Amino acid sequence: MTDGVTIGQAAAFAGVTVKAVRHYHKHGLIDEPRRDSSGYRRYGSADLLRLVQIRTLAAAGVPLAEIGAVLDADPDRFAAAVVDVERRLNDRIDELIARRDMLRRLATGDRALLPDSVLAKLDKVAADLGFTPDDVAMAREGLVLVRALVPEGFDDYVAKVERALDEPRYLSLVKRLWRAAEWEPDDPRVDELATAMADHFVAHPDLLPVPDGLRARTDATIRYGLLAQHGDEQKPAWVRLRALFEARLRSAGIDIGVFTHRAGLGRTRG
């Protein structure tokens, strides 16, 4: 009987594929065995043991690039390497758990894209203002865009909106703003509301919730456009309202070239 077994038999005995065995050879994890008189490579018991060890370490999460050094290490280095692999596996497990939790949150919509503290604030404002589910969804989308486009200014943005909503006059304007979503663009109330909103911010320019960092960006105009125009196709009255509002602020000397607020928590159009 010929000594050793073929690559196919060795792979089957070790619980790997022939392709995997060849891959191990390519990366120097196991030496290619001798050939028999017929030209076939023959794998002995030592080769089979090495294949099992490689398979086991790979299944445990040891990168192939590190397996050779681990197998050839002395007992102390081997133990240290195993501890290091365990640490990395634990980190990976934590990452996978976080991803699983994110997927579960995504089942509820885009709420997973915002911090819980911000969602709680939005829910409170929505309840106070009598938002419909569609209003809440649109407000949440606005916050997601602000966080994505101006991440360094997101917390500042939310804080400014909160301060603005503490003012009764402003709260009244916000309520009118959301009712305006159902108006026709040429409704005279659009012009009246734009004037009232502009007058409020001219008197309280510090409450203009412009995210920190947006003005300093070289592509601020592009980012502003993405924020300002989100959802305009659904609310045509808001398109005219924004144009009138911005024009009135500019005429009052307030630079709103990168104004990013829709006068209410989560809205991103001025």
mmCIF file of N, CA, C and O in Angstrom, residues 125 127-131 165 168-181 183 193 238 263-264:
data_model
loop_
_atom_site.group_PDB
_atom_site.id
_atom_site.type_symbol
_atom_site.label_atom_id
_atom_site.label_comp_id
_atom_site.label_asym_id
_atom_site.label_seq_id
_atom_site.Cartn_x
_atom_site.Cartn_y
_atom_site.Cartn_z
ATOM 1 N N VAL A 125 -41.917 67.476 21.759
ATOM 2 C CA VAL A 125 -42.305 68.615 20.934
ATOM 3 C C VAL A 125 -43.476 68.231 20.034
ATOM 4 O O VAL A 125 -44.434 69.000 19.867
ATOM 5 N N ALA A 127 -45.763 66.042 20.559
ATOM 6 C CA ALA A 127 -46.989 65.966 21.351
ATOM 7 C C ALA A 127 -47.514 67.356 21.670
ATOM 8 O O ALA A 127 -48.725 67.613 21.589
ATOM 9 N N ASP A 128 -46.606 68.276 22.023
ATOM 10 C CA ASP A 128 -47.013 69.645 22.352
ATOM 11 C C ASP A 128 -47.624 70.361 21.157
ATOM 12 O O ASP A 128 -48.551 71.170 21.309
ATOM 13 N N LEU A 129 -47.098 70.071 19.966
ATOM 14 C CA LEU A 129 -47.556 70.775 18.775
ATOM 15 C C LEU A 129 -48.660 70.041 18.030
ATOM 16 O O LEU A 129 -49.196 70.544 17.048
ATOM 17 N N GLY A 130 -48.984 68.843 18.498
ATOM 18 C CA GLY A 130 -50.044 68.095 17.842
ATOM 19 C C GLY A 130 -49.652 67.555 16.485
ATOM 20 O O GLY A 130 -50.463 67.499 15.559
ATOM 21 N N PHE A 131 -48.398 67.138 16.338
ATOM 22 C CA PHE A 131 -47.927 66.598 15.069
ATOM 23 C C PHE A 131 -48.666 65.320 14.704
ATOM 24 O O PHE A 131 -48.988 64.493 15.570
ATOM 25 N N LEU A 165 -37.835 77.159 21.220
ATOM 26 C CA LEU A 165 -39.190 76.677 21.500
ATOM 27 C C LEU A 165 -39.664 77.020 22.902
ATOM 28 O O LEU A 165 -40.841 76.865 23.216
ATOM 29 N N PRO A 168 -42.827 81.566 23.944
ATOM 30 C CA PRO A 168 -44.216 81.350 23.518
ATOM 31 C C PRO A 168 -44.514 81.887 22.126
ATOM 32 O O PRO A 168 -45.255 81.251 21.362
ATOM 33 N N ARG A 169 -43.967 83.069 21.814
ATOM 34 C CA ARG A 169 -44.233 83.656 20.500
ATOM 35 C C ARG A 169 -43.716 82.742 19.390
ATOM 36 O O ARG A 169 -44.393 82.515 18.382
ATOM 37 N N TYR A 170 -42.540 82.221 19.586
ATOM 38 C CA TYR A 170 -41.953 81.341 18.589
ATOM 39 C C TYR A 170 -42.749 80.041 18.467
ATOM 40 O O TYR A 170 -42.970 79.530 17.365
ATOM 41 N N LEU A 171 -43.183 79.506 19.594
ATOM 42 C CA LEU A 171 -43.971 78.287 19.582
ATOM 43 C C LEU A 171 -45.240 78.477 18.764
ATOM 44 O O LEU A 171 -45.659 77.595 18.015
ATOM 45 N N SER A 172 -45.845 79.657 18.911
ATOM 46 C CA SER A 172 -47.039 79.960 18.129
ATOM 47 C C SER A 172 -46.728 79.984 16.635
ATOM 48 O O SER A 172 -47.497 79.489 15.804
ATOM 49 N N LEU A 173 -45.565 80.553 16.287
ATOM 50 C CA LEU A 173 -45.164 80.600 14.878
ATOM 51 C C LEU A 173 -44.936 79.198 14.323
ATOM 52 O O LEU A 173 -45.283 78.908 13.177
ATOM 53 N N VAL A 174 -44.357 78.328 15.133
ATOM 54 C CA VAL A 174 -44.113 76.960 14.690
ATOM 55 C C VAL A 174 -45.428 76.245 14.395
ATOM 56 O O VAL A 174 -45.563 75.534 13.394
ATOM 57 N N LYS A 175 -46.407 76.447 15.263
ATOM 58 C CA LYS A 175 -47.706 75.826 15.033
ATOM 59 C C LYS A 175 -48.312 76.312 13.724
ATOM 60 O O LYS A 175 -48.879 75.533 12.948
ATOM 61 N N ARG A 176 -48.186 77.609 13.455
ATOM 62 C CA ARG A 176 -48.700 78.148 12.201
ATOM 63 C C ARG A 176 -47.928 77.590 11.011
ATOM 64 O O ARG A 176 -48.487 77.311 9.950
ATOM 65 N N LEU A 177 -46.622 77.425 11.202
ATOM 66 C CA LEU A 177 -45.775 76.899 10.132
ATOM 67 C C LEU A 177 -46.235 75.517 9.694
ATOM 68 O O LEU A 177 -46.365 75.243 8.503
ATOM 69 N N TRP A 178 -46.500 74.657 10.654
ATOM 70 C CA TRP A 178 -46.898 73.305 10.289
ATOM 71 C C TRP A 178 -48.306 73.272 9.690
ATOM 72 O O TRP A 178 -48.603 72.436 8.841
ATOM 73 N N ARG A 179 -49.163 74.179 10.117
ATOM 74 C CA ARG A 179 -50.474 74.270 9.455
ATOM 75 C C ARG A 179 -50.313 74.766 8.024
ATOM 76 O O ARG A 179 -51.073 74.386 7.134
ATOM 77 N N ALA A 180 -49.296 75.600 7.798
ATOM 78 C CA ALA A 180 -49.065 76.160 6.463
ATOM 79 C C ALA A 180 -48.699 75.094 5.448
ATOM 80 O O ALA A 180 -48.795 75.333 4.233
ATOM 81 N N ALA A 181 -48.287 73.924 5.922
ATOM 82 C CA ALA A 181 -47.930 72.850 5.003
ATOM 83 C C ALA A 181 -49.089 72.473 4.080
ATOM 84 O O ALA A 181 -48.880 71.978 2.974
ATOM 85 N N TRP A 183 -51.402 74.710 3.041
ATOM 86 C CA TRP A 183 -51.876 75.868 2.289
ATOM 87 C C TRP A 183 -51.420 75.797 0.831
ATOM 88 O O TRP A 183 -50.474 75.076 0.492
ATOM 89 N N LEU A 193 -47.035 84.955 7.346
ATOM 90 C CA LEU A 193 -46.245 84.117 8.239
ATOM 91 C C LEU A 193 -44.754 84.347 8.029
ATOM 92 O O LEU A 193 -43.984 84.402 8.997
ATOM 93 N N TRP A 238 -44.309 75.645 1.603
ATOM 94 C CA TRP A 238 -43.077 75.882 2.349
ATOM 95 C C TRP A 238 -41.961 76.418 1.447
ATOM 96 O O TRP A 238 -41.081 77.124 1.904
ATOM 97 N N ALA A 263 -37.682 76.233 11.616
ATOM 98 C CA ALA A 263 -38.446 76.814 12.713
ATOM 99 C C ALA A 263 -39.204 75.765 13.506
ATOM 100 O O ALA A 263 -40.405 75.863 13.683
ATOM 101 N N GLY A 264 -38.524 74.768 13.949
ATOM 102 C CA GLY A 264 -39.144 73.727 14.753
ATOM 103 C C GLY A 264 -38.216 72.552 14.875
ATOM 104 O O GLY A 264 -37.470 72.265 13.956
#
